[in-house]
Protein backbone atom coordinates (compact mmCIF):
# COMPACT_ATOMS: atom_id res chain seq x y z
CA UNK A 1 0.00 0.00 0.00
CA UNK A 2 1.18 3.50 -0.76
CA UNK A 3 1.97 5.84 2.07
CA UNK A 4 2.12 9.58 2.15
CA UNK A 5 4.48 11.56 4.36
CA UNK A 6 3.68 14.99 5.64
CA UNK A 7 6.09 17.17 7.61
CA UNK A 8 4.44 19.31 10.30
CA UNK A 9 6.63 22.02 11.79
CA UNK A 10 4.75 22.84 14.98
CA UNK A 11 1.75 21.94 17.08
CA UNK A 12 -0.57 24.23 15.11
CA UNK A 13 0.44 22.47 11.90
CA UNK A 14 -0.38 19.11 13.45
CA UNK A 15 -3.84 20.35 14.43
CA UNK A 16 -4.33 21.77 10.95
CA UNK A 17 -3.37 18.46 9.35
CA UNK A 18 -5.87 16.75 11.65
CA UNK A 19 -8.58 19.12 10.49
CA UNK A 20 -7.86 18.28 6.87
CA UNK A 21 -7.93 14.58 7.64
CA UNK A 22 -11.20 15.09 9.51
CA UNK A 23 -12.77 16.76 6.50
CA UNK A 24 -11.84 13.77 4.35
CA UNK A 25 -13.09 11.33 6.98
CA UNK A 26 -16.46 13.10 6.88
CA UNK A 27 -16.81 11.84 3.33
CA UNK A 28 -15.80 8.31 4.28
CA UNK A 29 -18.35 8.23 7.10
CA UNK A 30 -21.16 8.96 4.68
CA UNK A 31 -20.45 6.04 2.41
CA UNK A 32 -23.18 3.41 2.42
CA UNK A 33 -22.72 -0.14 3.65
CA UNK A 34 -20.21 -1.71 6.04
CA UNK A 35 -19.14 -0.58 9.47
CA UNK A 36 -17.80 2.56 11.02
CA UNK A 37 -14.67 4.40 10.05
CA UNK A 38 -11.52 3.44 11.89
CA UNK A 39 -8.30 5.43 12.23
CA UNK A 40 -5.23 3.97 13.90
CA UNK A 41 -2.74 6.41 15.45
CA UNK A 42 0.70 5.00 16.14
CA UNK A 43 3.84 6.58 17.52
CA UNK A 44 5.70 7.04 20.79
CA UNK A 45 4.38 8.82 23.85
CA UNK A 46 4.43 12.54 23.15
CA UNK A 47 4.70 12.10 19.40
CA UNK A 48 1.50 14.02 18.70
CA UNK A 49 -1.29 11.46 18.28
CA UNK A 50 -3.70 13.25 20.59
CA UNK A 51 -2.82 16.60 19.04
CA UNK A 52 -3.80 15.17 15.66
CA UNK A 53 -7.05 13.84 17.17
CA UNK A 54 -7.81 17.35 18.42
CA UNK A 55 -7.62 18.55 14.80
CA UNK A 56 -9.82 15.73 13.56
CA UNK A 57 -12.40 16.50 16.25
CA UNK A 58 -12.26 20.15 15.27
CA UNK A 59 -13.32 19.20 11.74
CA UNK A 60 -16.49 17.79 13.33
CA UNK A 61 -17.16 21.03 15.19
CA UNK A 62 -15.55 20.23 18.53
CA UNK A 63 -13.24 22.96 19.79
CA UNK A 64 -12.76 21.99 23.42
CA UNK A 65 -9.86 20.34 25.14
CA UNK A 66 -8.89 16.80 24.20
CA UNK A 67 -7.12 14.61 26.71
CA UNK A 68 -5.95 11.12 25.97
CA UNK A 69 -8.34 8.81 27.83
CA UNK A 70 -5.42 6.93 29.31
CA UNK A 71 -7.30 5.50 32.29
CA UNK A 72 -10.84 5.29 30.91
CA UNK A 73 -9.48 3.91 27.59
CA UNK A 74 -12.18 5.59 25.50
CA UNK A 75 -13.87 8.98 25.38
CA UNK A 76 -17.05 9.51 23.35
CA UNK A 77 -17.87 12.78 21.57
CA UNK A 78 -21.41 13.30 20.23
CA UNK A 79 -20.96 15.79 17.43
CA UNK A 80 -23.97 16.72 15.34
CA UNK A 81 -25.02 13.32 14.11
CA UNK A 82 -21.58 11.70 14.24
CA UNK A 83 -20.25 9.99 17.32
CA UNK A 84 -16.49 9.99 17.57
CA UNK A 85 -14.87 7.49 19.95
CA UNK A 86 -11.34 8.41 20.94
CA UNK A 87 -9.44 5.42 22.28
CA UNK A 88 -6.11 5.35 24.08
CA UNK A 89 -5.18 1.71 24.58
CA UNK A 90 -1.76 2.38 26.11
CA UNK A 91 -2.82 0.89 29.43
CA UNK A 92 -4.78 -2.02 28.03
CA UNK A 93 -3.13 -5.05 29.62
CA UNK A 94 -4.69 -7.65 27.34
CA UNK A 95 -6.49 -7.12 24.00
CA UNK A 96 -9.28 -9.36 25.29
CA UNK A 97 -10.24 -6.66 27.78
CA UNK A 98 -11.84 -4.83 24.86
CA UNK A 99 -14.60 -7.45 24.90
CA UNK A 100 -15.49 -6.58 28.49
CA UNK A 101 -15.44 -2.87 27.78
CA UNK A 102 -18.37 -3.47 25.44
CA UNK A 103 -16.90 -1.41 22.63
CA UNK A 104 -18.21 -3.59 19.81
CA UNK A 105 -21.12 -1.24 19.00
CA UNK A 106 -18.70 1.66 18.79
CA UNK A 107 -17.56 0.33 15.43
CA UNK A 108 -21.06 0.52 13.90
CA UNK A 109 -21.71 2.41 10.68
CA UNK A 110 -21.75 6.16 11.01
CA UNK A 111 -19.30 6.26 13.91
CA UNK A 112 -15.71 7.38 13.76
CA UNK A 113 -13.17 5.57 15.96
CA UNK A 114 -9.78 7.18 16.56
CA UNK A 115 -7.53 4.61 18.18
CA UNK A 116 -4.21 5.46 19.82
CA UNK A 117 -1.97 2.42 20.53
CA UNK A 118 -3.99 0.04 18.31
CA UNK A 119 -1.37 -2.71 18.65
CA UNK A 120 -2.44 -3.17 22.27
CA UNK A 121 -5.87 -4.17 21.01
CA UNK A 122 -4.65 -6.39 18.20
CA UNK A 123 -7.13 -9.12 17.27
CA UNK A 124 -10.05 -7.27 18.84
CA UNK A 125 -10.20 -4.21 16.61
CA UNK A 126 -11.50 -3.77 13.08
CA UNK A 127 -8.95 -3.03 10.37
CA UNK A 128 -8.03 0.59 9.82
CA UNK A 129 -9.41 2.73 7.00
CA UNK A 130 -6.53 5.07 7.69
CA UNK A 131 -3.36 4.32 9.62
CA UNK A 132 -1.44 7.33 10.89
CA UNK A 133 2.07 7.11 12.26
CA UNK A 134 3.55 10.13 13.99
CA UNK A 135 7.33 10.34 14.33
CA UNK A 136 9.37 12.93 16.13
CA UNK A 137 11.45 14.68 13.48
CA UNK A 138 12.88 17.71 15.21
CA UNK A 139 12.01 20.46 15.41
CA UNK A 140 8.66 19.11 14.23
CA UNK A 141 6.99 15.85 13.39
CA UNK A 142 6.63 13.56 10.43
CA UNK A 143 3.20 12.06 9.83
CA UNK A 144 2.91 8.97 7.67
CA UNK A 145 -0.53 8.20 6.26
CA UNK A 146 -1.50 4.81 4.91
CA UNK A 147 -4.97 4.12 3.57
CA UNK A 148 -6.58 0.73 4.12
CA UNK A 149 -10.01 -0.81 3.63
CA UNK A 150 -12.58 1.73 2.53
CA UNK A 151 -9.92 4.39 2.82
CA UNK A 152 -8.20 3.01 -0.25
CA UNK A 153 -11.12 4.06 -2.43
CA UNK A 154 -11.01 7.49 -0.96
CA UNK A 155 -9.10 10.47 -2.31
CA UNK A 156 -7.31 11.13 0.95
CA UNK A 157 -4.40 12.42 -0.95
CA UNK A 158 -6.10 15.32 -2.70
CA UNK A 159 -6.33 17.41 0.42
CA UNK A 160 -2.59 17.40 0.99
CA UNK A 161 -1.53 18.77 -2.36
P1 LIG B 1 0.71 11.56 22.07
O1 LIG B 1 -0.80 11.52 22.08
O2 LIG B 1 1.29 10.97 20.83
O3 LIG B 1 1.30 10.95 23.30
P2 LIG B 1 0.39 14.41 22.41
O4 LIG B 1 -0.37 14.86 21.23
O5 LIG B 1 -0.34 14.28 23.68
O6 LIG B 1 1.18 13.07 22.05
O7 LIG B 1 1.61 15.39 22.72
C1 LIG B 1 2.47 15.74 21.70
C2 LIG B 1 3.37 16.85 22.15
O8 LIG B 1 4.09 17.27 21.00
C3 LIG B 1 2.62 18.09 22.64
O9 LIG B 1 3.39 18.71 23.61
C4 LIG B 1 2.51 18.96 21.39
O10 LIG B 1 2.51 20.31 21.69
C5 LIG B 1 3.77 18.59 20.66
N1 LIG B 1 3.61 18.65 19.20
C6 LIG B 1 2.57 18.21 18.47
N2 LIG B 1 2.79 18.39 17.16
C7 LIG B 1 4.03 18.96 17.07
C8 LIG B 1 4.83 19.38 15.98
N3 LIG B 1 4.42 19.24 14.71
N4 LIG B 1 6.04 19.91 16.26
C9 LIG B 1 6.46 20.04 17.52
N5 LIG B 1 5.75 19.66 18.60
C10 LIG B 1 4.54 19.13 18.38
MG1 LIG C 1 -2.16 10.51 23.35
mmCIF file with all atom_site columns, C-alpha atoms in Angstrom, residues 40 42 73 87-99 101 103 107 115-127:
data_model
loop_
_atom_site.group_PDB
_atom_site.id
_atom_site.type_symbol
_atom_site.label_atom_id
_atom_site.label_alt_id
_atom_site.label_comp_id
_atom_site.label_asym_id
_atom_site.label_entity_id
_atom_site.label_seq_id
_atom_site.pdbx_PDB_ins_code
_atom_site.Cartn_x
_atom_site.Cartn_y
_atom_site.Cartn_z
_atom_site.occupancy
_atom_site.B_iso_or_equiv
_atom_site.pdbx_formal_charge
_atom_site.auth_seq_id
_atom_site.auth_comp_id
_atom_site.auth_asym_id
_atom_site.auth_atom_id
_atom_site.pdbx_PDB_model_num
ATOM 1  C CA . UNK A 1 40  ? -5.230  3.969  13.896 1.00 0.00 ? 40  UNK A CA 1
ATOM 2  C CA . UNK A 1 42  ? 0.697   5.001  16.141 1.00 0.00 ? 42  UNK A CA 1
ATOM 3  C CA . UNK A 1 73  ? -9.485  3.909  27.587 1.00 0.00 ? 73  UNK A CA 1
ATOM 4  C CA . UNK A 1 87  ? -9.438  5.420  22.282 1.00 0.00 ? 87  UNK A CA 1
ATOM 5  C CA . UNK A 1 88  ? -6.111  5.351  24.083 1.00 0.00 ? 88  UNK A CA 1
ATOM 6  C CA . UNK A 1 89  ? -5.177  1.713  24.581 1.00 0.00 ? 89  UNK A CA 1
ATOM 7  C CA . UNK A 1 90  ? -1.762  2.383  26.110 1.00 0.00 ? 90  UNK A CA 1
ATOM 8  C CA . UNK A 1 91  ? -2.823  0.893  29.434 1.00 0.00 ? 91  UNK A CA 1
ATOM 9  C CA . UNK A 1 92  ? -4.777  -2.016 28.033 1.00 0.00 ? 92  UNK A CA 1
ATOM 10 C CA . UNK A 1 93  ? -3.132  -5.045 29.617 1.00 0.00 ? 93  UNK A CA 1
ATOM 11 C CA . UNK A 1 94  ? -4.686  -7.654 27.345 1.00 0.00 ? 94  UNK A CA 1
ATOM 12 C CA . UNK A 1 95  ? -6.494  -7.122 24.003 1.00 0.00 ? 95  UNK A CA 1
ATOM 13 C CA . UNK A 1 96  ? -9.281  -9.361 25.285 1.00 0.00 ? 96  UNK A CA 1
ATOM 14 C CA . UNK A 1 97  ? -10.238 -6.656 27.782 1.00 0.00 ? 97  UNK A CA 1
ATOM 15 C CA . UNK A 1 98  ? -11.837 -4.833 24.863 1.00 0.00 ? 98  UNK A CA 1
ATOM 16 C CA . UNK A 1 99  ? -14.602 -7.454 24.896 1.00 0.00 ? 99  UNK A CA 1
ATOM 17 C CA . UNK A 1 101 ? -15.437 -2.866 27.775 1.00 0.00 ? 101 UNK A CA 1
ATOM 18 C CA . UNK A 1 103 ? -16.903 -1.413 22.629 1.00 0.00 ? 103 UNK A CA 1
ATOM 19 C CA . UNK A 1 107 ? -17.560 0.328  15.433 1.00 0.00 ? 107 UNK A CA 1
ATOM 20 C CA . UNK A 1 115 ? -7.532  4.606  18.182 1.00 0.00 ? 115 UNK A CA 1
ATOM 21 C CA . UNK A 1 116 ? -4.208  5.456  19.824 1.00 0.00 ? 116 UNK A CA 1
ATOM 22 C CA . UNK A 1 117 ? -1.975  2.421  20.528 1.00 0.00 ? 117 UNK A CA 1
ATOM 23 C CA . UNK A 1 118 ? -3.987  0.040  18.305 1.00 0.00 ? 118 UNK A CA 1
ATOM 24 C CA . UNK A 1 119 ? -1.373  -2.708 18.647 1.00 0.00 ? 119 UNK A CA 1
ATOM 25 C CA . UNK A 1 120 ? -2.441  -3.169 22.269 1.00 0.00 ? 120 UNK A CA 1
ATOM 26 C CA . UNK A 1 121 ? -5.874  -4.170 21.011 1.00 0.00 ? 121 UNK A CA 1
ATOM 27 C CA . UNK A 1 122 ? -4.646  -6.389 18.198 1.00 0.00 ? 122 UNK A CA 1
ATOM 28 C CA . UNK A 1 123 ? -7.128  -9.122 17.268 1.00 0.00 ? 123 UNK A CA 1
ATOM 29 C CA . UNK A 1 124 ? -10.050 -7.273 18.842 1.00 0.00 ? 124 UNK A CA 1
ATOM 30 C CA . UNK A 1 125 ? -10.198 -4.214 16.607 1.00 0.00 ? 125 UNK A CA 1
ATOM 31 C CA . UNK A 1 126 ? -11.504 -3.768 13.077 1.00 0.00 ? 126 UNK A CA 1
ATOM 32 C CA . UNK A 1 127 ? -8.946  -3.027 10.371 1.00 0.00 ? 127 UNK A CA 1
#
